[in-house]
Amino acid sequence: MKLPRWIHQFGSPKYFYELSLWLSRWVAIVCVICFVCGLYGGLVLAPADYQQGDSFRIMYIHVPSAWMSLFIYMVMAVAGGIGLIWRIKLAEIVARSSAPIGASFTFLALVTGAIWGKPMWGTWWVWDARLTSELILLFLYLGYIALQSAFEDRRVAARAGAILALVGIVNIPIIHYSVEWWSTLHQGPTITKMDKPSIHLSMLIPLLFMVLAFKTFFISTLLIRARSEILEYECNASWVKQLLGSNNVTK
Amino acid sequence: MSLNEFLSMGGYGTYVWSSYGISALVLFINVIQPVLRERKTVRELQKRFQTMQQHQPDSKS
């Protein structure tokens, strides 16, 4: 199967590098604005929950982290798959750069969940479906990262990692539906019931800001990580020499 | 709302602030690490290109 030409152009490391320079900056600015709005709304403006009191405010980091842990895994697996099939270097770079950010968010989802669980459920941890499958997700990320450093050749590592990520995709629907398939301590979805979300607007709007903040955080740090990777991959390319050659020593 | 009231979070202060603290720390590391790495990569490549140019001074004016 052939890809349209613009995809290859976008996938050209030089083009992407230049685009990412200003994109990462602007996305970071949006990210900071969303964090300020989300934190102010979530910690100050939103009223305490009638059942959970103020402990529900952990939601504003727990829920976005958990969503991002799944989202980034999908990005990693799809980018890995694209790299595997069409050998697009940039896709391999995106997959590899996503892994540490995804692992961080998975870690945060687990830790904030435990801290929230202690006062609400009376326990830090239970071996139920949602928590266990999320823990497996963390191990998938860590396995991917370990695999990346196990190979000398970056491209071989990328291919091995992509296969691991694609196999591990099975876990994603399991995490998502675990609260419906098995009886669990973890509550069911409250936000994604779009017809009638069971959460008040004053609590929902800060959450949406936090979700956007986490998403833009991922995009801008992903771009920075990808730039280092591109320079290392392409260190013999003429455009890198031109960019960083002694004529252009600015930093 | 007083500051003390805000910090106590209706008795859940320890839980709320520890989760926000850990998250802030993890996000901070996720910003600093790639920024430092990019700087290091750029510096190393610049150095490498400089020594390359010194060895072949006529390759590029």
mmCIF file of C-alpha atoms in Angstrom:
data_model
loop_
_atom_site.group_PDB
_atom_site.id
_atom_site.type_symbol
_atom_site.label_atom_id
_atom_site.label_comp_id
_atom_site.label_asym_id
_atom_site.label_seq_id
_atom_site.Cartn_x
_atom_site.Cartn_y
_atom_site.Cartn_z
ATOM 1 C CA MET A 1 0.000 0.000 0.000
ATOM 2 C CA LYS A 2 1.300 3.412 -0.943
ATOM 3 C CA LEU A 3 1.045 6.452 1.238
ATOM 4 C CA PRO A 4 0.184 9.907 -0.118
ATOM 5 C CA ARG A 5 3.204 12.110 -0.703
ATOM 6 C CA TRP A 6 2.385 14.694 1.969
ATOM 7 C CA ILE A 7 2.714 12.069 4.650
ATOM 8 C CA HIS A 8 6.254 11.346 3.538
ATOM 9 C CA GLN A 9 6.976 15.061 3.466
ATOM 10 C CA PHE A 10 5.621 15.466 6.980
ATOM 11 C CA GLY A 11 7.614 12.417 7.958
ATOM 12 C CA SER A 12 10.824 13.958 6.671
ATOM 13 C CA PRO A 13 12.990 14.578 9.747
ATOM 14 C CA LYS A 14 14.194 17.994 8.564
ATOM 15 C CA TYR A 15 10.675 19.289 7.936
ATOM 16 C CA PHE A 16 9.446 17.907 11.246
ATOM 17 C CA TYR A 17 12.409 19.331 13.147
ATOM 18 C CA GLU A 18 11.761 22.851 11.920
ATOM 19 C CA LEU A 19 8.018 22.576 12.502
ATOM 20 C CA SER A 20 8.515 21.221 16.016
ATOM 21 C CA LEU A 21 10.697 24.176 17.028
ATOM 22 C CA TRP A 22 7.832 26.635 17.080
ATOM 23 C CA LEU A 23 5.063 24.082 17.645
ATOM 24 C CA SER A 24 6.491 22.857 20.965
ATOM 25 C CA ARG A 25 6.726 26.452 22.222
ATOM 26 C CA TRP A 26 3.134 27.391 21.362
ATOM 27 C CA VAL A 27 1.686 24.140 22.648
ATOM 28 C CA ALA A 28 3.623 24.644 25.894
ATOM 29 C CA ILE A 29 2.044 28.097 26.309
ATOM 30 C CA VAL A 30 -1.441 26.611 25.832
ATOM 31 C CA CYS A 31 -0.484 23.909 28.342
ATOM 32 C CA VAL A 32 0.497 26.433 31.030
ATOM 33 C CA ILE A 33 -2.726 28.423 30.526
ATOM 34 C CA CYS A 34 -4.814 25.244 30.819
ATOM 35 C CA PHE A 35 -2.956 24.201 33.977
ATOM 36 C CA VAL A 36 -3.588 27.581 35.613
ATOM 37 C CA CYS A 37 -7.310 27.535 34.716
ATOM 38 C CA GLY A 38 -7.734 23.852 35.622
ATOM 39 C CA LEU A 39 -5.915 24.078 38.955
ATOM 40 C CA TYR A 40 -7.688 27.259 40.005
ATOM 41 C CA GLY A 41 -11.064 25.864 38.989
ATOM 42 C CA GLY A 42 -10.419 22.449 40.498
ATOM 43 C CA LEU A 43 -8.805 23.433 43.784
ATOM 44 C CA VAL A 44 -10.564 26.729 44.534
ATOM 45 C CA LEU A 45 -13.756 27.265 42.550
ATOM 46 C CA ALA A 46 -15.279 23.784 42.448
ATOM 47 C CA PRO A 47 -17.411 22.991 45.518
ATOM 48 C CA ALA A 48 -16.589 20.005 47.738
ATOM 49 C CA ASP A 49 -18.290 16.765 46.752
ATOM 50 C CA TYR A 50 -21.339 15.880 48.847
ATOM 51 C CA GLN A 51 -20.079 12.330 49.452
ATOM 52 C CA GLN A 52 -16.317 12.510 49.146
ATOM 53 C CA GLY A 53 -15.688 15.987 50.556
ATOM 54 C CA ASP A 54 -12.529 17.645 49.293
ATOM 55 C CA SER A 55 -10.776 14.352 48.545
ATOM 56 C CA PHE A 56 -12.508 14.280 45.157
ATOM 57 C CA ARG A 57 -10.059 16.995 44.000
ATOM 58 C CA ILE A 58 -7.508 14.222 43.424
ATOM 59 C CA MET A 59 -9.716 13.441 40.426
ATOM 60 C CA TYR A 60 -8.269 16.448 38.590
ATOM 61 C CA ILE A 61 -4.939 14.694 38.236
ATOM 62 C CA HIS A 62 -6.023 11.071 38.540
ATOM 63 C CA VAL A 63 -8.525 11.048 35.669
ATOM 64 C CA PRO A 64 -6.382 12.970 33.114
ATOM 65 C CA SER A 65 -3.352 10.802 34.001
ATOM 66 C CA ALA A 66 -5.341 7.619 33.531
ATOM 67 C CA TRP A 67 -6.790 8.791 30.205
ATOM 68 C CA MET A 68 -3.370 9.876 28.984
ATOM 69 C CA SER A 69 -1.833 6.547 29.997
ATOM 70 C CA LEU A 70 -4.204 4.840 27.535
ATOM 71 C CA PHE A 71 -4.002 7.556 24.879
ATOM 72 C CA ILE A 72 -0.193 7.616 24.826
ATOM 73 C CA TYR A 73 -0.105 3.838 24.624
ATOM 74 C CA MET A 74 -2.287 4.005 21.516
ATOM 75 C CA VAL A 75 -0.023 6.692 20.019
ATOM 76 C CA MET A 76 3.004 4.538 20.788
ATOM 77 C CA ALA A 77 1.527 1.366 19.314
ATOM 78 C CA VAL A 78 0.110 3.046 16.183
ATOM 79 C CA ALA A 79 3.337 4.983 15.529
ATOM 80 C CA GLY A 80 5.292 1.778 16.124
ATOM 81 C CA GLY A 81 3.059 -0.042 13.652
ATOM 82 C CA ILE A 82 3.520 2.668 11.025
ATOM 83 C CA GLY A 83 7.273 2.489 11.529
ATOM 84 C CA LEU A 84 7.130 -1.293 11.232
ATOM 85 C CA ILE A 85 5.150 -1.312 7.988
ATOM 86 C CA TRP A 86 6.350 1.755 6.082
ATOM 87 C CA ARG A 87 9.754 2.151 7.739
ATOM 88 C CA ILE A 88 9.142 5.818 8.436
ATOM 89 C CA LYS A 89 11.927 6.940 10.739
ATOM 90 C CA LEU A 90 9.835 9.661 12.338
ATOM 91 C CA ALA A 91 7.158 7.160 13.385
ATOM 92 C CA GLU A 92 9.818 5.122 15.166
ATOM 93 C CA ILE A 93 11.034 8.275 16.894
ATOM 94 C CA VAL A 94 7.515 9.227 18.029
ATOM 95 C CA ALA A 95 6.909 5.727 19.394
ATOM 96 C CA ARG A 96 10.195 5.676 21.280
ATOM 97 C CA SER A 97 9.755 9.207 22.672
ATOM 98 C CA SER A 98 6.208 8.501 23.861
ATOM 99 C CA ALA A 99 7.164 5.615 26.124
ATOM 100 C CA PRO A 100 8.709 7.489 29.082
ATOM 101 C CA ILE A 101 5.880 10.061 29.118
ATOM 102 C CA GLY A 102 3.267 7.307 29.003
ATOM 103 C CA ALA A 103 5.016 5.419 31.790
ATOM 104 C CA SER A 104 5.048 8.600 33.894
ATOM 105 C CA PHE A 105 1.301 9.132 33.476
ATOM 106 C CA THR A 106 0.555 5.471 34.218
ATOM 107 C CA PHE A 107 2.646 5.765 37.374
ATOM 108 C CA LEU A 108 0.733 8.920 38.353
ATOM 109 C CA ALA A 109 -2.633 7.285 37.700
ATOM 110 C CA LEU A 110 -1.684 4.359 39.955
ATOM 111 C CA VAL A 111 -0.163 6.476 42.741
ATOM 112 C CA THR A 112 -2.885 9.134 42.867
ATOM 113 C CA GLY A 113 -5.456 6.349 42.672
ATOM 114 C CA ALA A 114 -3.880 4.662 45.696
ATOM 115 C CA ILE A 115 -3.765 7.952 47.617
ATOM 116 C CA TRP A 116 -7.410 8.566 46.742
ATOM 117 C CA GLY A 117 -8.363 4.981 47.572
ATOM 118 C CA LYS A 118 -6.993 5.104 51.114
ATOM 119 C CA PRO A 119 -9.539 7.611 52.542
ATOM 120 C CA MET A 120 -12.414 6.511 50.249
ATOM 121 C CA TRP A 121 -12.123 2.720 50.080
ATOM 122 C CA GLY A 122 -10.060 2.241 53.231
ATOM 123 C CA THR A 123 -7.208 0.607 51.326
ATOM 124 C CA TRP A 124 -4.277 1.698 49.165
ATOM 125 C CA TRP A 125 -4.580 -1.183 46.764
ATOM 126 C CA VAL A 126 -6.868 -4.040 45.781
ATOM 127 C CA TRP A 127 -6.168 -6.677 43.158
ATOM 128 C CA ASP A 128 -9.251 -5.919 41.142
ATOM 129 C CA ALA A 129 -9.586 -5.763 37.361
ATOM 130 C CA ARG A 130 -9.136 -2.022 36.788
ATOM 131 C CA LEU A 131 -6.121 -1.626 39.070
ATOM 132 C CA THR A 132 -4.410 -4.814 37.959
ATOM 133 C CA SER A 133 -4.802 -4.099 34.245
ATOM 134 C CA GLU A 134 -3.467 -0.568 34.754
ATOM 135 C CA LEU A 135 -0.469 -2.050 36.585
ATOM 136 C CA ILE A 136 0.098 -4.376 33.619
ATOM 137 C CA LEU A 137 0.075 -1.272 31.411
ATOM 138 C CA LEU A 138 2.910 0.174 33.492
ATOM 139 C CA PHE A 139 4.872 -3.063 33.021
ATOM 140 C CA LEU A 140 4.234 -2.914 29.267
ATOM 141 C CA TYR A 141 5.703 0.598 29.170
ATOM 142 C CA LEU A 142 8.685 -0.432 31.285
ATOM 143 C CA GLY A 143 9.223 -3.511 29.122
ATOM 144 C CA TYR A 144 9.174 -1.323 26.015
ATOM 145 C CA ILE A 145 11.718 1.089 27.527
ATOM 146 C CA ALA A 146 13.974 -1.796 28.597
ATOM 147 C CA LEU A 147 13.740 -3.251 25.092
ATOM 148 C CA GLN A 148 14.805 0.077 23.577
ATOM 149 C CA SER A 149 18.053 0.084 25.522
ATOM 150 C CA ALA A 150 18.688 -3.630 24.929
ATOM 151 C CA PHE A 151 19.605 -3.182 21.253
ATOM 152 C CA GLU A 152 22.616 -1.382 19.823
ATOM 153 C CA ASP A 153 20.842 -0.671 16.559
ATOM 154 C CA ARG A 154 18.044 1.876 17.037
ATOM 155 C CA ARG A 155 16.055 0.606 14.097
ATOM 156 C CA VAL A 156 16.097 -2.986 15.295
ATOM 157 C CA ALA A 157 15.072 -1.758 18.759
ATOM 158 C CA ALA A 158 12.216 0.231 17.224
ATOM 159 C CA ARG A 159 10.937 -2.817 15.369
ATOM 160 C CA ALA A 160 11.127 -5.079 18.428
ATOM 161 C CA GLY A 161 9.425 -2.408 20.530
ATOM 162 C CA ALA A 162 6.664 -1.952 17.969
ATOM 163 C CA ILE A 163 5.837 -5.665 18.092
ATOM 164 C CA LEU A 164 5.688 -5.591 21.888
ATOM 165 C CA ALA A 165 3.489 -2.463 21.831
ATOM 166 C CA LEU A 166 1.131 -3.956 19.231
ATOM 167 C CA VAL A 167 0.724 -7.196 21.167
ATOM 168 C CA GLY A 168 0.135 -5.244 24.368
ATOM 169 C CA ILE A 169 -2.708 -3.294 22.762
ATOM 170 C CA VAL A 170 -4.983 -6.157 23.899
ATOM 171 C CA ASN A 171 -4.738 -4.662 27.371
ATOM 172 C CA ILE A 172 -6.284 -1.311 26.382
ATOM 173 C CA PRO A 173 -9.931 -2.400 25.966
ATOM 174 C CA ILE A 174 -9.515 -4.602 29.036
ATOM 175 C CA ILE A 175 -8.589 -1.535 31.102
ATOM 176 C CA HIS A 176 -11.385 0.517 29.607
ATOM 177 C CA TYR A 177 -14.180 -2.011 30.083
ATOM 178 C CA SER A 178 -12.854 -3.618 33.275
ATOM 179 C CA VAL A 179 -15.270 -1.624 35.419
ATOM 180 C CA GLU A 180 -18.205 -2.943 33.401
ATOM 181 C CA TRP A 181 -17.113 -6.545 32.871
ATOM 182 C CA TRP A 182 -16.105 -7.371 36.418
ATOM 183 C CA SER A 183 -17.432 -6.223 39.762
ATOM 184 C CA THR A 184 -14.895 -3.857 41.176
ATOM 185 C CA LEU A 185 -14.293 -1.230 43.815
ATOM 186 C CA HIS A 186 -13.444 1.272 41.120
ATOM 187 C CA GLN A 187 -16.384 3.436 40.119
ATOM 188 C CA GLY A 188 -17.846 3.283 36.631
ATOM 189 C CA PRO A 189 -17.413 6.030 34.052
ATOM 190 C CA THR A 190 -19.022 9.337 34.943
ATOM 191 C CA ILE A 191 -17.731 11.645 32.225
ATOM 192 C CA THR A 192 -17.987 9.641 29.033
ATOM 193 C CA LYS A 193 -21.711 9.128 29.382
ATOM 194 C CA MET A 194 -22.149 11.978 26.975
ATOM 195 C CA ASP A 195 -25.937 11.939 26.953
ATOM 196 C CA LYS A 196 -26.073 12.789 30.628
ATOM 197 C CA PRO A 197 -22.746 13.121 32.421
ATOM 198 C CA SER A 198 -23.294 12.527 36.125
ATOM 199 C CA ILE A 199 -21.034 15.366 37.174
ATOM 200 C CA HIS A 200 -21.895 19.000 37.761
ATOM 201 C CA LEU A 201 -20.566 21.629 35.341
ATOM 202 C CA SER A 202 -18.595 23.466 38.037
ATOM 203 C CA MET A 203 -16.645 20.241 38.600
ATOM 204 C CA LEU A 204 -16.543 19.189 34.949
ATOM 205 C CA ILE A 205 -15.092 22.357 33.405
ATOM 206 C CA PRO A 206 -11.859 22.340 35.490
ATOM 207 C CA LEU A 207 -11.500 18.664 34.639
ATOM 208 C CA LEU A 208 -11.702 19.438 30.926
ATOM 209 C CA PHE A 209 -9.004 22.104 31.364
ATOM 210 C CA MET A 210 -6.798 19.579 33.164
ATOM 211 C CA VAL A 211 -7.361 16.998 30.429
ATOM 212 C CA LEU A 212 -6.322 19.569 27.834
ATOM 213 C CA ALA A 213 -3.334 20.584 29.965
ATOM 214 C CA PHE A 214 -2.135 16.967 30.196
ATOM 215 C CA LYS A 215 -2.653 16.433 26.486
ATOM 216 C CA THR A 216 -0.707 19.551 25.495
ATOM 217 C CA PHE A 217 1.956 18.633 28.054
ATOM 218 C CA PHE A 218 2.371 15.320 26.272
ATOM 219 C CA ILE A 219 2.547 16.950 22.840
ATOM 220 C CA SER A 220 5.107 19.607 23.730
ATOM 221 C CA THR A 221 7.442 17.314 25.697
ATOM 222 C CA LEU A 222 7.066 14.661 23.006
ATOM 223 C CA LEU A 223 8.263 17.208 20.429
ATOM 224 C CA ILE A 224 11.299 18.125 22.537
ATOM 225 C CA ARG A 225 12.198 14.464 23.021
ATOM 226 C CA ALA A 226 11.694 13.781 19.333
ATOM 227 C CA ARG A 227 14.072 16.610 18.380
ATOM 228 C CA SER A 228 16.959 15.064 20.332
ATOM 229 C CA GLU A 229 16.213 11.708 18.759
ATOM 230 C CA ILE A 230 16.100 13.223 15.270
ATOM 231 C CA LEU A 231 19.475 14.898 15.739
ATOM 232 C CA GLU A 232 20.988 11.630 16.948
ATOM 233 C CA TYR A 233 19.454 9.574 14.137
ATOM 234 C CA GLU A 234 20.400 12.121 11.479
ATOM 235 C CA CYS A 235 23.781 13.246 12.787
ATOM 236 C CA ASN A 236 25.384 12.490 9.430
ATOM 237 C CA ALA A 237 22.756 14.262 7.331
ATOM 238 C CA SER A 238 23.799 17.457 5.588
ATOM 239 C CA TRP A 239 20.942 19.543 7.012
ATOM 240 C CA VAL A 240 22.058 18.763 10.560
ATOM 241 C CA LYS A 241 25.619 19.757 9.706
ATOM 242 C CA GLN A 242 24.365 22.985 8.206
ATOM 243 C CA LEU A 243 22.167 23.673 11.204
ATOM 244 C CA LEU A 244 24.772 22.996 13.863
ATOM 245 C CA GLY A 245 28.006 23.593 11.927
ATOM 246 C CA SER A 246 30.452 26.149 13.266
ATOM 247 C CA ASN A 247 28.967 28.906 11.094
ATOM 248 C CA ASN A 248 25.819 28.816 13.127
ATOM 249 C CA VAL A 249 27.119 28.563 16.662
ATOM 250 C CA THR A 250 24.559 30.589 18.507
ATOM 251 C CA LYS A 251 24.096 28.808 21.791
ATOM 252 C CA MET B 1 -12.160 30.870 52.644
ATOM 253 C CA SER B 2 -9.010 31.189 54.745
ATOM 254 C CA LEU B 3 -5.648 29.810 53.713
ATOM 255 C CA ASN B 4 -5.676 27.277 56.543
ATOM 256 C CA GLU B 5 -9.068 26.056 55.486
ATOM 257 C CA PHE B 6 -7.814 25.734 51.922
ATOM 258 C CA LEU B 7 -4.716 23.797 52.966
ATOM 259 C CA SER B 8 -6.612 21.406 55.217
ATOM 260 C CA MET B 9 -8.956 20.417 52.354
ATOM 261 C CA GLY B 10 -11.717 19.471 54.772
ATOM 262 C CA GLY B 11 -9.419 17.021 56.560
ATOM 263 C CA TYR B 12 -8.113 15.410 53.378
ATOM 264 C CA GLY B 13 -5.144 17.782 53.054
ATOM 265 C CA THR B 14 -2.460 15.091 53.352
ATOM 266 C CA TYR B 15 -4.039 13.003 50.608
ATOM 267 C CA VAL B 16 -4.828 15.843 48.241
ATOM 268 C CA TRP B 17 -1.525 17.675 48.564
ATOM 269 C CA SER B 18 0.628 14.562 48.460
ATOM 270 C CA SER B 19 -0.965 13.497 45.180
ATOM 271 C CA TYR B 20 -0.577 16.992 43.724
ATOM 272 C CA GLY B 21 3.008 17.131 44.993
ATOM 273 C CA ILE B 22 3.989 13.801 43.444
ATOM 274 C CA SER B 23 2.342 14.804 40.166
ATOM 275 C CA ALA B 24 4.168 18.139 40.115
ATOM 276 C CA LEU B 25 7.455 16.343 40.710
ATOM 277 C CA VAL B 26 6.869 13.778 37.944
ATOM 278 C CA LEU B 27 5.782 16.453 35.455
ATOM 279 C CA PHE B 28 8.779 18.624 36.389
ATOM 280 C CA ILE B 29 11.175 15.741 35.697
ATOM 281 C CA ASN B 30 9.385 15.188 32.386
ATOM 282 C CA VAL B 31 10.123 18.782 31.367
ATOM 283 C CA ILE B 32 13.683 19.093 32.649
ATOM 284 C CA GLN B 33 14.999 15.776 31.357
ATOM 285 C CA PRO B 34 14.189 16.279 27.638
ATOM 286 C CA VAL B 35 15.267 19.946 27.716
ATOM 287 C CA LEU B 36 18.670 19.056 29.202
ATOM 288 C CA ARG B 37 19.039 16.174 26.812
ATOM 289 C CA GLU B 38 18.347 18.376 23.789
ATOM 290 C CA ARG B 39 20.926 20.909 24.973
ATOM 291 C CA LYS B 40 23.500 18.180 25.498
ATOM 292 C CA THR B 41 22.842 16.644 22.076
ATOM 293 C CA VAL B 42 23.123 20.001 20.308
ATOM 294 C CA ARG B 43 26.347 20.858 22.151
ATOM 295 C CA GLU B 44 27.950 17.484 21.400
ATOM 296 C CA LEU B 45 27.068 17.646 17.712
ATOM 297 C CA GLN B 46 28.356 21.219 17.412
ATOM 298 C CA LYS B 47 31.630 20.154 18.971
ATOM 299 C CA ARG B 48 31.865 17.195 16.616
ATOM 300 C CA PHE B 49 31.205 19.308 13.524
ATOM 301 C CA GLN B 50 33.776 21.846 14.677
ATOM 302 C CA THR B 51 36.541 19.275 14.989
ATOM 303 C CA MET B 52 35.486 17.816 11.635
ATOM 304 C CA GLN B 53 35.821 21.219 10.038
ATOM 305 C CA GLN B 54 39.221 21.810 11.588
ATOM 306 C CA HIS B 55 40.456 18.603 10.021
ATOM 307 C CA GLN B 56 39.206 19.555 6.553
ATOM 308 C CA PRO B 57 39.256 23.357 6.493
ATOM 309 C CA ASP B 58 38.564 23.692 2.773
ATOM 310 C CA SER B 59 35.428 21.539 2.743
ATOM 311 C CA LYS B 60 33.205 24.508 3.494
ATOM 312 C CA SER B 61 33.928 28.214 3.420
#
